[in-house]
Amino acid sequence: MEKEQRDYKAHCLVFPYPSQGHINPLLQFSKLLAHKGVKVTLVTTRFIYNTMYKGSCCTALETISLEAISDGFDEGWKTQGVSIQAYLESLWKVGSQNLAELIEKLSGSGCPVDCLVYDAFMPWPLDIAKKFGIVGAVFFTQSCAVDNIYNHVNKGVLKLPLTDSEISLPGMPPLEPLDLPSFLSHFGSYPAFFEVVIGQFCNVDKADWVLCNTFYDLEEQVVDWLAKFWPVRTIGPTIPSNYLDNRLKDDKGYGVDLFKSSNDACMKWLNKHPKNSVAYISFGSAAQLGLEQMEELAWGLKRSKSKFLWVVRESEAAKVPEGFIEETAEKGLVVSWCSQLEVLAHEAVGCFITHCGWNSTLESLSLGVPLVAMPQWTDQSTNAKYIKDVWEIGVKAQPDEKGIVRREEVEHCINEIMERDKGKEIQKNAMKWKDLARKAVVDGGSSNRNIDEFIETLVKH
């Protein structure tokens, strides 16, 4: 056992919020820690563990241990008719007990835990870290801009409901109410999630480290502002290194999928099409479009001049207009899931129609793919603001008075980017940010330096 202890610099427990959009960046961060000689144990719930497509994560888990704990709903809370409030309370109460027992078990096995990296959506693991005297590092999976907005609400500086037509916050451009996360612009919607995103900051001042999935050049001013109060370190973009610096051999995927992929079919189809000729459409693992919006999007894709690859999750498939897939078979491909990174990296893809989730935004930005922003809820409106007006790497599809992006607008936005003359400046900016994302991690870039500094703290601890 003494030899095993000498084989690693420190032992880090990594605990993401149990959803794919949160697991993936924390798993990628785990792989980077393991690559630098840290023993990493990824903790997830039993339900998530049992629903993972393990074939896609075997390589990742060669260097990372995996532990499953109960959250009180081992068969999944969504199928048991409970509210999100009830689930979150169970995750906190049952999860706290089991996470503490896991740390005790690992200590008793000769592999004591030196650090707990936990998702900001769950602030309570910090109390457990303090109880055991180990380093507590909070990991924010959203942008620093969004974190800054939520923290101002938490402190009572940004008061709700909103009354001003323009919001001015330090380190950020002027914002309109609809540029803010939906929980604020539509105050009272999804109260349980509002409590989660504001609750991220209830004890952040006590964390030993504040890790953010972004890179400094991308959010320089707001990072500098937050660093005045917290030990902030930017450690992103946390996407597989094959698309950035190749420091991890054959690291092409995050390692975990909660949906079955149609990747081979996607790649074969894309290989048949010329460079920058395909619009890729995906709204991530959670967003749900209304029936009318799905129909307008579908017919907008048909009207546009571009080929299209559209990801429609099985749970959303019934919303696709009858006959659409058959009518557009020569022009498009509809699949239930795919490896988004591989698709975005394919030269045939010329733009990405997206809900603007932070993972999707970082992936597209890191691969130089222009965006058509169609934000749905939570942080996505703020990301869309930055995509269009700050980073200037895309356009925002404008909804009508009913909140629906009509087919004509879908067609217009695609053509705005895909027609080379119109989209030239956007394409140029997208490539600039691709270079800066790569620079953040290669040759001892800021992300690498911040990760190394974090590890040095663990070793000294």
GROMACS .gro file of C-alpha atoms in nm:
model
  461
    1MET     CA    1   0.000   0.000   0.000
    2GLU     CA    2   0.293   0.235   0.066
    3LYS     CA    3   0.409   0.191  -0.294
    4GLU     CA    4   0.060   0.273  -0.422
    5GLN     CA    5   0.059   0.591  -0.217
    6ARG     CA    6   0.395   0.697  -0.367
    7ASP     CA    7   0.258   0.649  -0.718
    8TYR     CA    8   0.041   0.962  -0.711
    9LYS     CA    9   0.082   1.321  -0.593
   10ALA     CA   10  -0.256   1.353  -0.423
   11HIS     CA   11  -0.602   1.195  -0.422
   12CYS     CA   12  -0.885   1.409  -0.552
   13LEU     CA   13  -1.256   1.325  -0.526
   14VAL     CA   14  -1.455   1.488  -0.810
   15PHE     CA   15  -1.832   1.517  -0.766
   16PRO     CA   16  -2.039   1.661  -1.055
   17TYR     CA   17  -2.408   1.744  -1.046
   18PRO     CA   18  -2.579   1.434  -1.194
   19SER     CA   19  -2.653   1.544  -1.551
   20GLN     CA   20  -2.451   1.502  -1.869
   21GLY     CA   21  -2.385   1.873  -1.917
   22HIS     CA   22  -2.221   1.887  -1.574
   23ILE     CA   23  -2.051   1.547  -1.575
   24ASN     CA   24  -1.858   1.600  -1.899
   25PRO     CA   25  -1.652   1.909  -1.809
   26LEU     CA   26  -1.572   1.768  -1.465
   27LEU     CA   27  -1.473   1.435  -1.617
   28GLN     CA   28  -1.245   1.613  -1.862
   29PHE     CA   29  -1.091   1.808  -1.576
   30SER     CA   30  -1.042   1.476  -1.395
   31LYS     CA   31  -0.853   1.337  -1.692
   32LEU     CA   32  -0.620   1.636  -1.689
   33LEU     CA   33  -0.551   1.591  -1.316
   34ALA     CA   34  -0.482   1.220  -1.367
   35HIS     CA   35  -0.246   1.302  -1.654
   36LYS     CA   36  -0.048   1.521  -1.414
   37GLY     CA   37  -0.008   1.246  -1.154
   38VAL     CA   38  -0.313   1.299  -0.932
   39LYS     CA   39  -0.524   1.001  -0.830
   40VAL     CA   40  -0.883   1.087  -0.921
   41THR     CA   41  -1.206   0.925  -0.807
   42LEU     CA   42  -1.515   1.045  -0.995
   43VAL     CA   43  -1.831   1.022  -0.786
   44THR     CA   44  -2.175   0.995  -0.941
   45THR     CA   45  -2.517   0.869  -0.842
   46ARG     CA   46  -2.615   0.506  -0.880
   47PHE     CA   47  -2.879   0.594  -1.138
   48ILE     CA   48  -2.632   0.785  -1.356
   49TYR     CA   49  -2.376   0.506  -1.316
   50ASN     CA   50  -2.625   0.247  -1.435
   51THR     CA   51  -2.736   0.453  -1.736
   52MET     CA   52  -2.392   0.544  -1.869
   53TYR     CA   53  -2.294   0.405  -2.207
   54LYS     CA   54  -1.979   0.251  -2.070
   55GLY     CA   55  -1.834   0.171  -2.410
   56SER     CA   56  -1.762   0.538  -2.459
   57CYS     CA   57  -1.596   0.587  -2.122
   58CYS     CA   58  -1.370   0.283  -2.088
   59THR     CA   59  -1.059   0.471  -2.205
   60ALA     CA   60  -1.125   0.764  -1.973
   61LEU     CA   61  -1.177   0.535  -1.676
   62GLU     CA   62  -0.850   0.354  -1.730
   63THR     CA   63  -0.688   0.636  -1.532
   64ILE     CA   64  -0.986   0.741  -1.320
   65SER     CA   65  -1.169   0.545  -1.052
   66LEU     CA   66  -1.548   0.557  -1.047
   67GLU     CA   67  -1.766   0.540  -0.737
   68ALA     CA   68  -2.146   0.550  -0.718
   69ILE     CA   69  -2.343   0.674  -0.420
   70SER     CA   70  -2.716   0.682  -0.355
   71ASP     CA   71  -2.913   1.005  -0.389
   72GLY     CA   72  -3.227   0.837  -0.258
   73PHE     CA   73  -3.359   0.763  -0.606
   74ASP     CA   74  -3.147   0.481  -0.745
   75GLU     CA   75  -3.402   0.408  -1.019
   76GLY     CA   76  -3.417   0.772  -1.125
   77TRP     CA   77  -3.629   1.047  -0.973
   78LYS     CA   78  -3.800   1.157  -1.295
   79THR     CA   79  -3.981   0.823  -1.334
   80GLN     CA   80  -4.105   0.822  -0.975
   81GLY     CA   81  -4.332   1.124  -0.993
   82VAL     CA   82  -4.138   1.341  -0.750
   83SER     CA   83  -4.076   1.712  -0.788
   84ILE     CA   84  -3.735   1.861  -0.859
   85GLN     CA   85  -3.753   2.022  -0.513
   86ALA     CA   86  -3.798   1.681  -0.350
   87TYR     CA   87  -3.513   1.535  -0.553
   88LEU     CA   88  -3.271   1.816  -0.468
   89GLU     CA   89  -3.352   1.780  -0.097
   90SER     CA   90  -3.289   1.406  -0.118
   91LEU     CA   91  -2.965   1.461  -0.311
   92TRP     CA   92  -2.849   1.689  -0.031
   93LYS     CA   93  -2.958   1.479   0.267
   94VAL     CA   94  -2.895   1.127   0.138
   95GLY     CA   95  -2.601   1.232  -0.075
   96SER     CA   96  -2.427   1.408   0.214
   97GLN     CA   97  -2.436   1.100   0.430
   98ASN     CA   98  -2.315   0.869   0.156
   99LEU     CA   99  -2.044   1.105   0.035
  100ALA     CA  100  -1.906   1.129   0.389
  101GLU     CA  101  -1.915   0.749   0.421
  102LEU     CA  102  -1.728   0.717   0.091
  103ILE     CA  103  -1.451   0.950   0.212
  104GLU     CA  104  -1.422   0.746   0.532
  105LYS     CA  105  -1.410   0.422   0.331
  106LEU     CA  106  -1.135   0.552   0.105
  107SER     CA  107  -0.934   0.671   0.405
  108GLY     CA  108  -0.966   0.329   0.563
  109SER     CA  109  -0.848   0.160   0.244
  110GLY     CA  110  -0.516   0.341   0.250
  111CYS     CA  111  -0.605   0.601  -0.014
  112PRO     CA  112  -0.710   0.903   0.191
  113VAL     CA  113  -0.874   1.188   0.004
  114ASP     CA  114  -0.679   1.515  -0.012
  115CYS     CA  115  -0.931   1.726  -0.198
  116LEU     CA  116  -1.297   1.738  -0.291
  117VAL     CA  117  -1.382   1.913  -0.619
  118TYR     CA  118  -1.756   1.964  -0.628
  119ASP     CA  119  -2.006   2.114  -0.871
  120ALA     CA  120  -2.123   2.462  -0.772
  121PHE     CA  121  -2.484   2.349  -0.819
  122MET     CA  122  -2.433   2.152  -0.495
  123PRO     CA  123  -2.269   2.378  -0.233
  124TRP     CA  124  -2.313   2.130   0.053
  125PRO     CA  125  -2.007   1.910  -0.025
  126LEU     CA  126  -1.788   2.196   0.100
  127ASP     CA  127  -1.918   2.133   0.452
  128ILE     CA  128  -1.807   1.771   0.420
  129ALA     CA  129  -1.462   1.877   0.296
  130LYS     CA  130  -1.425   2.109   0.598
  131LYS     CA  131  -1.538   1.829   0.831
  132PHE     CA  132  -1.261   1.600   0.706
  133GLY     CA  133  -0.998   1.875   0.687
  134ILE     CA  134  -0.940   1.839   0.314
  135VAL     CA  135  -0.917   2.098   0.038
  136GLY     CA  136  -1.257   2.210  -0.094
  137ALA     CA  137  -1.263   2.333  -0.455
  138VAL     CA  138  -1.586   2.455  -0.611
  139PHE     CA  139  -1.617   2.404  -0.987
  140PHE     CA  140  -1.841   2.641  -1.186
  141THR     CA  141  -1.965   2.482  -1.507
  142GLN     CA  142  -2.120   2.805  -1.638
  143SER     CA  143  -1.949   3.118  -1.772
  144CYS     CA  144  -1.795   3.372  -1.536
  145ALA     CA  145  -2.033   3.631  -1.681
  146VAL     CA  146  -2.331   3.424  -1.568
  147ASP     CA  147  -2.169   3.355  -1.231
  148ASN     CA  148  -2.120   3.728  -1.186
  149ILE     CA  149  -2.486   3.799  -1.259
  150TYR     CA  150  -2.612   3.534  -1.018
  151ASN     CA  151  -2.375   3.648  -0.746
  152HIS     CA  152  -2.507   4.004  -0.771
  153VAL     CA  153  -2.855   3.864  -0.718
  154ASN     CA  154  -2.731   3.659  -0.424
  155LYS     CA  155  -2.580   3.970  -0.264
  156GLY     CA  156  -2.897   4.169  -0.321
  157VAL     CA  157  -2.724   4.421  -0.549
  158LEU     CA  158  -2.927   4.315  -0.852
  159LYS     CA  159  -3.283   4.325  -0.724
  160LEU     CA  160  -3.572   4.115  -0.852
  161PRO     CA  161  -3.809   4.146  -1.019
  162LEU     CA  162  -3.616   4.359  -1.268
  163THR     CA  163  -3.735   4.716  -1.314
  164ASP     CA  164  -3.457   4.879  -1.519
  165SER     CA  165  -3.438   4.860  -1.899
  166GLU     CA  166  -3.057   4.844  -1.885
  167ILE     CA  167  -2.845   4.651  -1.635
  168SER     CA  168  -2.490   4.758  -1.564
  169LEU     CA  169  -2.261   4.514  -1.381
  170PRO     CA  170  -1.883   4.537  -1.329
  171GLY     CA  171  -1.671   4.362  -1.589
  172MET     CA  172  -1.962   4.323  -1.830
  173PRO     CA  173  -2.120   4.509  -2.123
  174PRO     CA  174  -2.456   4.683  -2.077
  175LEU     CA  175  -2.732   4.422  -2.065
  176GLU     CA  176  -3.103   4.431  -2.134
  177PRO     CA  177  -3.335   4.223  -1.915
  178LEU     CA  178  -3.371   3.955  -2.185
  179ASP     CA  179  -2.991   3.916  -2.193
  180LEU     CA  180  -3.002   3.786  -1.836
  181PRO     CA  181  -3.060   3.421  -1.743
  182SER     CA  182  -3.426   3.324  -1.778
  183PHE     CA  183  -3.469   3.271  -1.404
  184LEU     CA  184  -3.413   3.646  -1.364
  185SER     CA  185  -3.573   3.789  -1.679
  186HIS     CA  186  -3.880   3.572  -1.617
  187PHE     CA  187  -3.873   3.594  -1.240
  188GLY     CA  188  -4.081   3.323  -1.073
  189SER     CA  189  -4.029   3.065  -1.345
  190TYR     CA  190  -3.872   2.739  -1.225
  191PRO     CA  191  -3.833   2.845  -0.858
  192ALA     CA  192  -3.643   2.528  -0.766
  193PHE     CA  193  -3.375   2.595  -1.027
  194PHE     CA  194  -3.361   2.960  -0.925
  195GLU     CA  195  -3.274   2.847  -0.573
  196VAL     CA  196  -3.003   2.618  -0.713
  197VAL     CA  197  -2.829   2.882  -0.926
  198ILE     CA  198  -2.842   3.148  -0.654
  199GLY     CA  199  -2.753   2.894  -0.385
  200GLN     CA  200  -2.420   2.831  -0.559
  201PHE     CA  201  -2.285   3.132  -0.374
  202CYS     CA  202  -2.408   3.062  -0.022
  203ASN     CA  203  -2.065   2.945   0.099
  204VAL     CA  204  -1.832   3.014  -0.195
  205ASP     CA  205  -1.632   3.256   0.021
  206LYS     CA  206  -1.521   2.958   0.231
  207ALA     CA  207  -1.394   2.749  -0.062
  208ASP     CA  208  -1.019   2.699  -0.091
  209TRP     CA  209  -1.036   2.722  -0.470
  210VAL     CA  210  -1.287   2.857  -0.721
  211LEU     CA  211  -1.237   2.678  -1.053
  212CYS     CA  212  -1.411   2.810  -1.365
  213ASN     CA  213  -1.467   2.631  -1.693
  214THR     CA  214  -1.357   2.919  -1.914
  215PHE     CA  215  -1.028   3.074  -2.026
  216TYR     CA  216  -0.891   3.413  -1.934
  217ASP     CA  217  -0.888   3.582  -2.276
  218LEU     CA  218  -1.253   3.493  -2.328
  219GLU     CA  219  -1.381   3.673  -2.016
  220GLU     CA  220  -1.088   3.884  -1.907
  221GLN     CA  221  -1.272   4.173  -1.744
  222VAL     CA  222  -1.525   3.969  -1.549
  223VAL     CA  223  -1.258   3.720  -1.436
  224ASP     CA  224  -1.050   4.010  -1.303
  225TRP     CA  225  -1.354   4.140  -1.115
  226LEU     CA  226  -1.438   3.805  -0.953
  227ALA     CA  227  -1.073   3.747  -0.864
  228LYS     CA  228  -1.092   4.048  -0.632
  229PHE     CA  229  -1.313   3.845  -0.398
  230TRP     CA  230  -1.241   3.476  -0.461
  231PRO     CA  231  -0.937   3.260  -0.542
  232VAL     CA  232  -1.059   3.226  -0.903
  233ARG     CA  233  -0.868   3.014  -1.152
  234THR     CA  234  -0.974   2.959  -1.512
  235ILE     CA  235  -0.904   2.598  -1.609
  236GLY     CA  236  -1.097   2.570  -1.937
  237PRO     CA  237  -1.198   2.507  -2.195
  238THR     CA  238  -1.239   2.156  -2.056
  239ILE     CA  239  -1.287   1.979  -2.386
  240PRO     CA  240  -1.096   1.664  -2.495
  241SER     CA  241  -0.736   1.752  -2.572
  242ASN     CA  242  -0.745   1.603  -2.923
  243TYR     CA  243  -0.920   1.926  -3.024
  244LEU     CA  244  -0.678   2.157  -2.839
  245ASP     CA  245  -0.325   2.042  -2.761
  246ASN     CA  246  -0.313   1.659  -2.787
  247ARG     CA  247  -0.152   1.627  -2.445
  248LEU     CA  248  -0.372   1.322  -2.374
  249LYS     CA  249  -0.327   1.048  -2.630
  250ASP     CA  250  -0.642   0.958  -2.829
  251ASP     CA  251  -0.854   1.189  -2.611
  252LYS     CA  252  -1.141   1.252  -2.854
  253GLY     CA  253  -1.446   1.220  -2.628
  254TYR     CA  254  -1.545   1.327  -2.280
  255GLY     CA  255  -1.594   0.963  -2.185
  256VAL     CA  256  -1.956   0.948  -2.072
  257ASP     CA  257  -2.276   0.946  -2.275
  258LEU     CA  258  -2.623   0.917  -2.127
  259PHE     CA  259  -2.770   0.882  -2.479
  260LYS     CA  260  -2.694   0.623  -2.745
  261SER     CA  261  -2.502   0.776  -3.033
  262SER     CA  262  -2.549   0.751  -3.412
  263ASN     CA  263  -2.195   0.867  -3.474
  264ASP     CA  264  -2.092   0.632  -3.755
  265ALA     CA  265  -2.393   0.733  -3.961
  266CYS     CA  266  -2.317   1.102  -3.902
  267MET     CA  267  -1.954   1.074  -4.008
  268LYS     CA  268  -2.035   0.876  -4.322
  269TRP     CA  269  -2.297   1.132  -4.419
  270LEU     CA  270  -2.071   1.432  -4.351
  271ASN     CA  271  -1.789   1.277  -4.552
  272LYS     CA  272  -2.008   1.304  -4.862
  273HIS     CA  273  -2.041   1.681  -4.837
  274PRO     CA  274  -1.802   1.966  -4.925
  275LYS     CA  275  -1.639   2.204  -4.682
  276ASN     CA  276  -1.865   2.446  -4.494
  277SER     CA  277  -2.181   2.318  -4.663
  278VAL     CA  278  -2.370   2.170  -4.364
  279ALA     CA  279  -2.564   2.340  -4.086
  280TYR     CA  280  -2.550   2.135  -3.766
  281ILE     CA  281  -2.845   2.165  -3.526
  282SER     CA  282  -2.856   2.044  -3.167
  283PHE     CA  283  -3.023   2.170  -2.852
  284GLY     CA  284  -2.825   1.961  -2.606
  285SER     CA  285  -2.925   1.698  -2.356
  286ALA     CA  286  -3.204   1.882  -2.173
  287ALA     CA  287  -3.366   2.165  -2.372
  288GLN     CA  288  -3.721   2.099  -2.494
  289LEU     CA  289  -3.866   2.292  -2.786
  290GLY     CA  290  -4.240   2.341  -2.814
  291LEU     CA  291  -4.429   2.174  -3.096
  292GLU     CA  292  -4.477   2.496  -3.291
  293GLN     CA  293  -4.109   2.588  -3.259
  294MET     CA  294  -4.002   2.242  -3.377
  295GLU     CA  295  -4.223   2.278  -3.683
  296GLU     CA  296  -4.091   2.624  -3.767
  297LEU     CA  297  -3.732   2.509  -3.723
  298ALA     CA  298  -3.792   2.207  -3.947
  299TRP     CA  299  -3.942   2.406  -4.232
  300GLY     CA  300  -3.673   2.673  -4.193
  301LEU     CA  301  -3.409   2.406  -4.245
  302LYS     CA  302  -3.591   2.287  -4.554
  303ARG     CA  303  -3.609   2.643  -4.692
  304SER     CA  304  -3.240   2.723  -4.637
  305LYS     CA  305  -2.979   2.675  -4.906
  306SER     CA  306  -2.763   2.451  -4.685
  307LYS     CA  307  -2.758   2.081  -4.611
  308PHE     CA  308  -2.835   2.001  -4.248
  309LEU     CA  309  -2.757   1.749  -3.975
  310TRP     CA  310  -3.021   1.772  -3.702
  311VAL     CA  311  -2.998   1.601  -3.362
  312VAL     CA  312  -3.345   1.528  -3.226
  313ARG     CA  313  -3.345   1.331  -2.901
  314GLU     CA  314  -3.583   1.035  -2.888
  315SER     CA  315  -3.795   1.218  -2.631
  316GLU     CA  316  -3.843   1.503  -2.885
  317ALA     CA  317  -3.888   1.293  -3.201
  318ALA     CA  318  -4.270   1.306  -3.202
  319LYS     CA  319  -4.253   1.685  -3.252
  320VAL     CA  320  -4.085   1.657  -3.593
  321PRO     CA  321  -4.349   1.735  -3.861
  322GLU     CA  322  -4.501   1.432  -4.027
  323GLY     CA  323  -4.330   1.357  -4.355
  324PHE     CA  324  -4.044   1.601  -4.294
  325ILE     CA  325  -3.767   1.340  -4.279
  326GLU     CA  326  -3.884   1.176  -4.600
  327GLU     CA  327  -3.927   1.509  -4.781
  328THR     CA  328  -3.576   1.624  -4.691
  329ALA     CA  329  -3.390   1.293  -4.725
  330GLU     CA  330  -3.175   1.428  -5.008
  331LYS     CA  331  -3.085   1.739  -4.812
  332GLY     CA  332  -3.060   1.645  -4.448
  333LEU     CA  333  -3.000   1.377  -4.188
  334VAL     CA  334  -3.192   1.353  -3.858
  335VAL     CA  335  -3.031   1.149  -3.577
  336SER     CA  336  -3.112   1.095  -3.210
  337TRP     CA  337  -2.762   1.168  -3.076
  338CYS     CA  338  -2.401   1.202  -3.192
  339SER     CA  339  -2.052   1.298  -3.080
  340GLN     CA  340  -2.089   1.674  -3.104
  341LEU     CA  341  -1.716   1.739  -3.097
  342GLU     CA  342  -1.647   1.510  -3.391
  343VAL     CA  343  -1.928   1.671  -3.586
  344LEU     CA  344  -1.811   2.026  -3.512
  345ALA     CA  345  -1.455   1.932  -3.605
  346HIS     CA  346  -1.564   1.801  -3.946
  347GLU     CA  347  -1.478   2.039  -4.228
  348ALA     CA  348  -1.823   1.996  -4.386
  349VAL     CA  349  -1.987   2.180  -4.094
  350GLY     CA  350  -2.017   2.553  -4.158
  351CYS     CA  351  -2.243   2.667  -3.874
  352PHE     CA  352  -2.403   2.541  -3.555
  353ILE     CA  353  -2.764   2.621  -3.464
  354THR     CA  354  -2.759   2.592  -3.086
  355HIS     CA  355  -2.947   2.658  -2.764
  356CYS     CA  356  -2.623   2.821  -2.639
  357GLY     CA  357  -2.557   2.588  -2.347
  358TRP     CA  358  -2.213   2.670  -2.209
  359ASN     CA  359  -2.057   2.337  -2.310
  360SER     CA  360  -2.185   2.372  -2.666
  361THR     CA  361  -2.068   2.734  -2.679
  362LEU     CA  362  -1.717   2.644  -2.563
  363GLU     CA  363  -1.696   2.349  -2.801
  364SER     CA  364  -1.800   2.553  -3.103
  365LEU     CA  365  -1.575   2.841  -3.005
  366SER     CA  366  -1.277   2.609  -2.953
  367LEU     CA  367  -1.331   2.455  -3.298
  368GLY     CA  368  -1.392   2.780  -3.484
  369VAL     CA  369  -1.752   2.708  -3.587
  370PRO     CA  370  -1.985   3.012  -3.622
  371LEU     CA  371  -2.312   3.000  -3.431
  372VAL     CA  372  -2.680   3.069  -3.483
  373ALA     CA  373  -2.804   3.139  -3.131
  374MET     CA  374  -3.150   3.014  -3.031
  375PRO     CA  375  -3.140   3.034  -2.649
  376GLN     CA  376  -3.416   2.853  -2.460
  377TRP     CA  377  -3.376   2.910  -2.087
  378THR     CA  378  -3.136   2.932  -1.788
  379ASP     CA  379  -2.794   3.086  -1.879
  380GLN     CA  380  -2.839   3.058  -2.254
  381SER     CA  381  -2.962   3.414  -2.322
  382THR     CA  382  -2.650   3.558  -2.161
  383ASN     CA  383  -2.429   3.325  -2.364
  384ALA     CA  384  -2.616   3.434  -2.677
  385LYS     CA  385  -2.550   3.801  -2.594
  386TYR     CA  386  -2.177   3.733  -2.576
  387ILE     CA  387  -2.182   3.518  -2.891
  388LYS     CA  388  -2.338   3.796  -3.097
  389ASP     CA  389  -2.216   4.122  -2.944
  390VAL     CA  390  -1.897   4.051  -2.746
  391TRP     CA  391  -1.715   3.768  -2.922
  392GLU     CA  392  -1.896   3.835  -3.253
  393ILE     CA  393  -1.890   3.470  -3.357
  394GLY     CA  394  -2.252   3.433  -3.459
  395VAL     CA  395  -2.598   3.575  -3.506
  396LYS     CA  396  -2.901   3.556  -3.282
  397ALA     CA  397  -3.229   3.428  -3.425
  398GLN     CA  398  -3.500   3.679  -3.334
  399PRO     CA  399  -3.829   3.535  -3.204
  400ASP     CA  400  -4.168   3.692  -3.281
  401GLU     CA  401  -4.415   3.832  -3.028
  402LYS     CA  402  -4.511   3.475  -2.931
  403GLY     CA  403  -4.149   3.384  -2.861
  404ILE     CA  404  -4.126   3.162  -3.171
  405VAL     CA  405  -3.836   3.181  -3.417
  406ARG     CA  406  -4.017   3.155  -3.750
  407ARG     CA  407  -3.899   2.955  -4.052
  408GLU     CA  408  -3.807   3.271  -4.243
  409GLU     CA  409  -3.579   3.379  -3.958
  410VAL     CA  410  -3.417   3.034  -3.940
  411GLU     CA  411  -3.350   3.048  -4.314
  412HIS     CA  412  -3.216   3.404  -4.291
  413CYS     CA  413  -2.975   3.327  -4.005
  414ILE     CA  414  -2.830   3.020  -4.173
  415ASN     CA  415  -2.777   3.208  -4.497
  416GLU     CA  416  -2.624   3.502  -4.307
  417ILE     CA  417  -2.339   3.278  -4.193
  418MET     CA  418  -2.314   3.017  -4.466
  419GLU     CA  419  -2.301   3.256  -4.760
  420ARG     CA  420  -1.934   3.336  -4.765
  421ASP     CA  421  -1.948   3.713  -4.828
  422LYS     CA  422  -2.211   3.781  -4.562
  423GLY     CA  423  -2.054   3.561  -4.298
  424LYS     CA  424  -1.690   3.649  -4.368
  425GLU     CA  425  -1.634   3.863  -4.057
  426ILE     CA  426  -1.808   3.613  -3.828
  427GLN     CA  427  -1.600   3.329  -3.971
  428LYS     CA  428  -1.283   3.532  -3.920
  429ASN     CA  429  -1.372   3.600  -3.555
  430ALA     CA  430  -1.456   3.233  -3.498
  431MET     CA  431  -1.108   3.133  -3.613
  432LYS     CA  432  -0.952   3.399  -3.389
  433TRP     CA  433  -1.121   3.255  -3.081
  434LYS     CA  434  -1.026   2.903  -3.187
  435ASP     CA  435  -0.661   3.010  -3.181
  436LEU     CA  436  -0.700   3.179  -2.842
  437ALA     CA  437  -0.870   2.872  -2.691
  438ARG     CA  438  -0.581   2.657  -2.805
  439LYS     CA  439  -0.331   2.910  -2.676
  440ALA     CA  440  -0.494   2.891  -2.333
  441VAL     CA  441  -0.383   2.530  -2.287
  442VAL     CA  442  -0.073   2.471  -2.502
  443ASP     CA  443   0.286   2.559  -2.417
  444GLY     CA  444   0.212   2.619  -2.050
  445GLY     CA  445  -0.086   2.842  -2.121
  446SER     CA  446  -0.296   3.001  -1.849
  447SER     CA  447  -0.522   2.698  -1.808
  448ASN     CA  448  -0.225   2.466  -1.765
  449ARG     CA  449  -0.055   2.700  -1.519
  450ASN     CA  450  -0.370   2.729  -1.309
  451ILE     CA  451  -0.414   2.350  -1.297
  452ASP     CA  452  -0.047   2.309  -1.199
  453GLU     CA  453  -0.088   2.567  -0.922
  454PHE     CA  454  -0.395   2.383  -0.796
  455ILE     CA  455  -0.205   2.053  -0.785
  456GLU     CA  456   0.088   2.214  -0.602
  457THR     CA  457  -0.157   2.317  -0.329
  458LEU     CA  458  -0.280   1.959  -0.295
  459VAL     CA  459   0.076   1.825  -0.269
  460LYS     CA  460   0.168   2.077   0.001
  461HIS     CA  461  -0.158   2.004   0.186
   0.00000   0.00000   0.00000
